Amino acid sequence: MILALETSCDDTCAAVVDRGRVLSNVISSQAAHHAEFGGVVPEIASRHHLELVNPIVDAALREAAVSLDDLDAVAVTRGPGLIGALLVGVSTAKALAAARRLPMIQVDHLHGHVAANFLEPDPLEPPFLCLVASGGHTLLAGVTANDGFETLGQTLDDAAGEALDKAARVLGLGYPGGPEIERLAADGNPSAYDFPVAMAREPGLDFSFSGLKTALVYAARDLTPERLHEERADLAASFQAAVVGQLTAKLKRALDDGDWPAVALGGGVAANGPLRDRVGEICAERGVPLKLVARQLCTDNAAMIGAAAECLKKEAHPAYLDWDALV
Ligand code: KG4
Ligand code: ZN
């Protein structure tokens, strides 16, 4: 049984995982504290993690109905992420583990997003192709073993979630932007604006979202504030369609290039309904099974860190005491 901690960005998360089963998965989002700034403020994130981490660990143990004595190991996200935020999780995990001489497991945050697919119910076994799209990263992962993945292509500039967050700011919506754009887009016409699906002509599996953001800024600049308000739903729907269009174009190309027997999604953007639907259509057309984890396992959480940890090597006490965060 593993206690896992995740504090790489603005969610303070702790979970108890036992052989793929999630016994608890507690998430305290700080989104409200960052909303007025339109994005995560690293210093504020670290301070909130410090305040929240102990109560969140207590809540995870309580919900799982276990005590620290029941644990076999403590797992923690070591990176990538915000240095101050990561350090709160790493230090807390070290203290909990060292006090009981428990082993520790360091987890890469992106491996965690992939590993959410290993959890019950219906755990997915490699090999599979995983599209990971979050606020910090966008990549296609070739997963041939449980303990890692190969990056087949990745964004050359902004992440998909970052683009959605920035678009939300242009449209005067709240943070995080992805869910806000999705909500507004439901009432809009995705063909109203012709936003570029970047990298369509480039060979390879890399992504680019910065041009798309600029296209939205230009479209918004050409409108009066009243018109911008009226057009918000159409702009949101068209922008979301361009993001989904690029993500799925590269996913299709990866499926053409490789012989992947299954497809999975990971990262906060994988909670997006239109993306899930479109990937579902693509997989159905090709007869490839698609694994979709629950939305709360797409956005940052510690259960996915526990899932990855179960596939990784444990480090015995006291070797982990000099671990640093890896940014
Ligand atoms: O994986 P995550 O929680 O944190 C990072 O590792 O970055 O991803 C957060 C990102 C944010 O950019 C947020 O706007 C986006 O995921 N997101 C969504 C949705 N829910 C969260 N994007 C599109 N549709 C959603 N429903
Ligand atoms: Zn993440």
Coordinates of C-alpha atoms and ligand atoms in Angstrom, one line a residue:
M1 CA 0.0 0.0 0.0
I2 CA 1.4 3.4 -1.1
L3 CA 0.8 6.9 0.1
A4 CA 1.4 9.2 -2.8
L5 CA 1.8 13.0 -2.8
E6 CA 1.6 15.4 -5.8
T7 CA 2.3 19.2 -5.4
S8 CA 3.9 20.1 -8.8
C9 CA 1.6 23.0 -9.7
D10 CA -1.5 24.4 -7.9
D11 CA -3.3 21.3 -6.7
T12 CA -2.3 19.8 -3.3
C13 CA -3.0 16.1 -3.7
A14 CA -2.6 12.9 -1.6
A15 CA -3.9 9.4 -2.3
V16 CA -3.6 5.9 -1.0
V17 CA -3.3 3.3 -3.7
D18 CA -3.1 -0.5 -3.3
R19 CA -2.3 -2.7 -6.3
G20 CA -4.1 -0.5 -8.7
R21 CA -7.0 0.2 -6.4
V22 CA -7.6 3.8 -5.4
L23 CA -8.5 3.8 -1.7
S24 CA -8.6 7.6 -1.5
N25 CA -7.7 10.4 -3.8
V26 CA -7.9 13.9 -2.1
I27 CA -7.3 17.0 -4.2
S28 CA -7.4 20.6 -2.9
S29 CA -7.4 23.0 -5.8
Q30 CA -6.0 26.4 -5.3
A31 CA -7.5 27.7 -8.5
A32 CA -9.6 30.3 -6.7
H33 CA -6.4 31.9 -5.3
H34 CA -4.8 32.2 -8.7
A35 CA -8.0 33.2 -10.7
E36 CA -7.5 36.9 -10.2
F37 CA -4.0 36.6 -11.8
G38 CA -5.3 34.5 -14.7
G39 CA -2.7 31.8 -14.0
V40 CA -0.7 30.1 -11.4
V41 CA 1.5 32.4 -9.2
P42 CA 4.4 30.1 -8.1
E43 CA 5.0 31.9 -4.8
I44 CA 1.4 31.7 -3.8
A45 CA 1.2 28.1 -4.9
S46 CA 4.1 27.1 -2.6
R47 CA 2.6 28.9 0.4
H48 CA -0.8 27.2 -0.1
H49 CA 0.8 23.8 -0.4
L50 CA 2.6 24.4 2.9
E51 CA -0.7 25.2 4.6
L52 CA -2.7 22.4 2.9
V53 CA -0.3 19.4 2.7
N54 CA -0.7 18.0 6.2
P55 CA -4.5 18.2 6.3
I56 CA -4.7 16.7 2.8
V57 CA -2.4 13.7 3.9
D58 CA -4.6 13.2 7.0
A59 CA -7.7 13.3 4.8
A60 CA -6.3 10.7 2.4
L61 CA -5.4 8.3 5.2
R62 CA -8.8 8.9 6.9
E63 CA -10.8 8.3 3.7
A64 CA -8.8 5.1 3.0
A65 CA -9.4 4.0 6.6
V66 CA -5.6 3.3 7.0
S67 CA -2.9 4.7 9.2
L68 CA 0.8 5.4 8.5
D69 CA 1.6 2.0 10.0
D70 CA -0.2 0.3 7.1
L71 CA 2.0 1.8 4.4
D72 CA 4.7 -0.1 2.4
A73 CA 6.1 3.0 0.8
V74 CA 5.7 6.8 0.2
A75 CA 5.7 8.1 -3.4
V76 CA 6.1 11.7 -4.5
T77 CA 6.2 13.7 -7.7
R78 CA 9.9 14.8 -8.0
G79 CA 9.3 16.9 -11.2
P80 CA 8.8 18.5 -13.6
G81 CA 6.9 21.4 -12.1
L82 CA 7.3 24.6 -10.0
I83 CA 10.4 24.3 -7.8
G84 CA 8.9 25.7 -4.6
A85 CA 5.7 23.7 -5.1
L86 CA 7.5 20.4 -5.7
L87 CA 9.7 21.0 -2.7
V88 CA 6.7 21.0 -0.3
G89 CA 5.7 17.6 -1.5
V90 CA 9.2 16.1 -1.6
S91 CA 10.0 17.4 1.9
T92 CA 6.7 16.2 3.4
A93 CA 7.1 12.8 1.8
K94 CA 10.6 12.5 3.1
A95 CA 9.6 13.4 6.6
L96 CA 6.7 10.9 6.6
A97 CA 8.9 8.1 5.2
A98 CA 12.0 8.7 7.2
A99 CA 10.1 8.8 10.5
R100 CA 9.1 5.2 9.8
R101 CA 12.1 4.1 7.8
L102 CA 9.8 3.4 4.9
P103 CA 11.2 3.3 1.4
M104 CA 10.3 6.1 -1.1
I105 CA 9.5 6.1 -4.8
Q106 CA 10.2 9.2 -7.0
V107 CA 7.7 9.7 -9.8
D108 CA 7.9 11.8 -13.0
H109 CA 4.7 13.9 -13.2
L110 CA 4.1 13.0 -16.9
H111 CA 4.6 9.3 -16.2
G112 CA 1.9 9.8 -13.6
H113 CA -0.5 11.1 -16.2
V114 CA 0.2 8.0 -18.3
A115 CA -0.1 5.7 -15.3
A116 CA -3.6 6.9 -14.5
N117 CA -4.5 4.4 -17.1
F118 CA -3.1 1.5 -15.0
L119 CA -5.6 2.1 -12.3
E120 CA -8.7 0.0 -11.6
P121 CA -11.3 -0.4 -13.0
D122 CA -10.2 -1.9 -16.3
P123 CA -6.5 -1.2 -16.0
L124 CA -4.8 -0.8 -19.4
E125 CA -1.7 -2.9 -20.1
P126 CA 1.1 -1.6 -22.4
P127 CA 1.7 -1.4 -25.3
F128 CA -0.5 1.6 -26.0
L129 CA -0.3 5.1 -27.5
C130 CA -1.1 7.9 -25.0
L131 CA -1.8 11.5 -25.8
V132 CA -0.8 13.6 -22.8
A133 CA -2.1 17.2 -22.9
S134 CA -2.0 19.4 -19.8
G135 CA -1.2 22.9 -18.7
G136 CA 2.5 22.4 -18.9
H137 CA 3.0 19.7 -21.5
T138 CA 1.7 18.2 -24.7
L139 CA 3.1 15.1 -26.0
L140 CA 2.5 11.7 -27.6
A141 CA 3.8 8.9 -25.4
G142 CA 4.7 5.5 -26.8
V143 CA 4.0 3.2 -23.8
T144 CA 5.7 -0.2 -24.1
A145 CA 6.3 -0.9 -20.4
N146 CA 4.8 0.1 -17.1
D147 CA 7.9 1.9 -15.8
G148 CA 8.1 4.7 -18.4
F149 CA 7.3 5.9 -21.9
E150 CA 9.0 7.2 -25.1
T151 CA 8.2 10.7 -26.3
L152 CA 7.2 10.4 -29.9
G153 CA 6.5 14.1 -30.4
Q154 CA 5.8 17.1 -28.2
T155 CA 4.9 20.8 -28.3
L156 CA 7.6 23.1 -29.6
D157 CA 6.1 26.1 -27.7
D158 CA 2.9 26.4 -25.6
A159 CA 1.1 23.4 -24.1
A160 CA -2.5 22.8 -25.2
G161 CA -3.9 23.6 -21.8
E162 CA -1.7 26.7 -21.6
A163 CA -3.2 27.8 -25.0
L164 CA -6.8 27.2 -23.6
D165 CA -5.9 29.2 -20.4
K166 CA -4.6 32.1 -22.4
A167 CA -7.6 32.0 -24.8
A168 CA -9.9 32.2 -21.8
R169 CA -8.1 35.3 -20.6
V170 CA -8.5 37.0 -24.0
L171 CA -12.2 36.1 -23.8
G172 CA -12.5 37.4 -20.2
L173 CA -13.2 34.0 -18.7
G174 CA -11.9 32.5 -15.5
Y175 CA -9.0 30.3 -14.6
P176 CA -8.4 27.4 -15.4
G177 CA -9.5 28.2 -18.9
G178 CA -10.0 24.8 -20.4
P179 CA -13.3 24.0 -18.6
E180 CA -14.6 27.6 -19.1
I181 CA -13.9 27.4 -22.9
E182 CA -15.6 24.0 -23.0
R183 CA -18.7 25.3 -21.3
L184 CA -18.9 28.5 -23.4
A185 CA -18.1 26.5 -26.6
A186 CA -21.1 24.3 -26.1
D187 CA -23.3 27.3 -27.3
G188 CA -21.0 28.4 -30.1
N189 CA -20.3 27.5 -33.7
P190 CA -17.0 25.7 -34.2
S191 CA -16.8 26.8 -37.8
A192 CA -17.5 30.5 -37.2
Y193 CA -13.8 31.4 -37.2
D194 CA -11.1 29.7 -39.3
F195 CA -8.3 29.3 -36.8
P196 CA -5.2 27.5 -38.1
V197 CA -4.6 23.9 -37.2
A198 CA -0.9 24.4 -36.9
M199 CA 1.8 21.9 -38.0
A200 CA -0.6 20.1 -40.4
R201 CA 1.9 20.3 -43.2
E202 CA 5.0 19.6 -41.1
P203 CA 6.0 15.9 -41.0
G204 CA 6.5 14.4 -37.6
L205 CA 4.5 14.3 -34.4
D206 CA 5.4 17.7 -32.8
F207 CA 2.8 20.3 -31.9
S208 CA 2.6 24.1 -31.8
F209 CA -0.1 26.2 -30.2
S210 CA 1.5 29.7 -30.0
G211 CA 0.3 30.7 -33.5
L212 CA -3.3 29.7 -32.6
K213 CA -3.2 32.0 -29.6
T214 CA -1.9 34.9 -31.7
A215 CA -4.7 34.3 -34.2
L216 CA -7.3 34.6 -31.4
V217 CA -5.7 37.7 -30.1
Y218 CA -5.9 39.3 -33.6
A219 CA -9.5 38.2 -34.1
A220 CA -10.4 39.7 -30.7
R221 CA -8.6 42.9 -31.5
D222 CA -10.6 43.5 -34.6
L223 CA -13.9 43.5 -32.6
T224 CA -15.5 46.2 -30.4
P225 CA -15.9 45.1 -26.8
E226 CA -19.6 44.6 -27.4
R227 CA -19.1 42.4 -30.5
L228 CA -16.4 40.5 -28.7
H229 CA -18.8 39.7 -25.9
E230 CA -21.4 38.6 -28.5
E231 CA -18.9 36.5 -30.3
R232 CA -17.4 34.8 -27.3
A233 CA -19.2 31.5 -27.7
D234 CA -18.3 31.3 -31.4
L235 CA -14.7 32.3 -30.7
A236 CA -14.4 29.7 -27.9
A237 CA -15.9 26.9 -30.0
S238 CA -13.7 27.7 -33.0
F239 CA -10.6 27.9 -30.8
Q240 CA -11.4 24.6 -29.0
A241 CA -12.0 23.0 -32.4
A242 CA -8.6 24.1 -33.6
V243 CA -6.9 22.7 -30.4
V244 CA -8.8 19.4 -30.7
G245 CA -8.1 19.3 -34.5
Q246 CA -4.3 19.6 -34.0
L247 CA -4.2 17.1 -31.1
T248 CA -6.2 14.5 -33.1
A249 CA -4.4 15.1 -36.3
K250 CA -1.1 14.1 -34.6
L251 CA -2.7 11.2 -32.8
K252 CA -4.0 9.9 -36.2
R253 CA -0.5 10.3 -37.7
A254 CA 1.0 8.4 -34.8
L255 CA -1.5 5.6 -35.3
D256 CA -0.6 5.5 -39.0
D257 CA 3.2 5.4 -38.2
G258 CA 3.1 2.7 -35.5
D259 CA 1.2 -0.5 -34.7
W260 CA -0.5 0.5 -31.5
P261 CA -3.1 -1.9 -30.2
A262 CA -4.8 0.6 -27.9
V263 CA -5.1 4.4 -27.3
A264 CA -5.3 6.3 -24.0
L265 CA -5.5 10.0 -22.9
G266 CA -3.9 11.8 -20.0
G267 CA -3.5 15.3 -18.5
G268 CA -6.1 18.0 -17.7
V269 CA -7.0 18.6 -21.4
A270 CA -8.0 14.9 -21.6
A271 CA -11.1 15.9 -19.5
N272 CA -12.4 17.9 -22.5
G273 CA -15.6 16.4 -23.8
P274 CA -15.2 17.3 -27.5
L275 CA -11.6 15.9 -27.5
R276 CA -12.8 12.6 -25.8
D277 CA -15.6 12.4 -28.4
R278 CA -13.4 13.0 -31.4
V279 CA -10.7 10.5 -30.2
G280 CA -13.5 8.1 -29.7
E281 CA -14.6 8.5 -33.3
I282 CA -11.1 8.0 -34.6
C283 CA -10.5 4.9 -32.6
A284 CA -13.9 3.5 -33.6
E285 CA -13.1 4.1 -37.3
R286 CA -9.8 2.2 -36.9
G287 CA -11.1 -0.5 -34.6
V288 CA -8.6 0.4 -31.9
P289 CA -9.8 0.2 -28.3
L290 CA -9.8 3.6 -26.4
K291 CA -9.3 3.8 -22.7
L292 CA -10.8 6.9 -21.1
V293 CA -10.1 7.4 -17.4
A294 CA -12.6 9.4 -15.2
R295 CA -12.1 13.2 -15.6
Q296 CA -10.8 13.6 -12.0
L297 CA -8.0 11.2 -12.9
C298 CA -7.1 13.4 -16.0
T299 CA -6.4 16.6 -14.1
D300 CA -3.6 16.6 -11.5
N301 CA -4.1 14.1 -8.7
A302 CA -2.0 11.8 -6.5
A303 CA -3.7 8.5 -7.3
M304 CA -1.9 8.6 -10.7
I305 CA 1.4 9.2 -8.9
G306 CA 0.7 6.1 -6.8
A307 CA -0.2 4.1 -9.9
A308 CA 3.2 5.0 -11.5
A309 CA 5.0 4.3 -8.2
E310 CA 3.7 0.8 -8.1
C311 CA 5.7 0.1 -11.3
L312 CA 8.9 1.7 -10.2
K313 CA 11.9 0.9 -8.0
K314 CA 11.8 1.7 -4.3
E315 CA 14.6 3.6 -2.7
A316 CA 15.5 2.4 0.8
H317 CA 16.0 4.7 3.8
P318 CA 18.2 6.8 4.1
A319 CA 19.3 7.1 0.5
Y320 CA 16.4 9.4 -0.5
L321 CA 17.1 12.0 2.2
D322 CA 19.2 14.0 -0.2
W323 CA 16.6 14.0 -3.0
D324 CA 15.9 17.4 -4.5
A325 CA 13.0 18.4 -6.7
L326 CA 13.8 18.0 -10.4
V327 CA 12.4 21.0 -12.4
Ligands
KG4_1 O1 -2.9 18.0 -15.8 P1 -3.3 19.3 -15.3 O2 -4.3 19.3 -14.2 O3 -2.1 20.2 -14.7 C1 -0.8 20.2 -15.4 O4 -0.1 19.2 -15.3 O5 -0.6 21.2 -16.1 O6 -3.8 20.2 -16.5 C2 -4.3 21.5 -16.3 C3 -4.8 22.0 -17.7 C4 -5.2 23.5 -17.6 O7 -4.6 24.2 -18.7 C5 -6.7 23.4 -17.8 O8 -7.2 24.6 -18.5 C6 -6.8 22.2 -18.7 O9 -5.9 21.3 -18.2 N1 -8.2 21.6 -18.6 C7 -9.0 21.4 -19.6 C8 -10.2 20.9 -19.0 N2 -10.0 20.7 -17.7 C9 -8.8 21.1 -17.4 N3 -8.9 21.7 -20.9 C10 -10.0 21.5 -21.7 N4 -11.1 21.0 -21.2 C11 -11.3 20.7 -20.0 N5 -12.5 20.2 -19.5
ZN2 ZN -0.4 17.5 -14.7

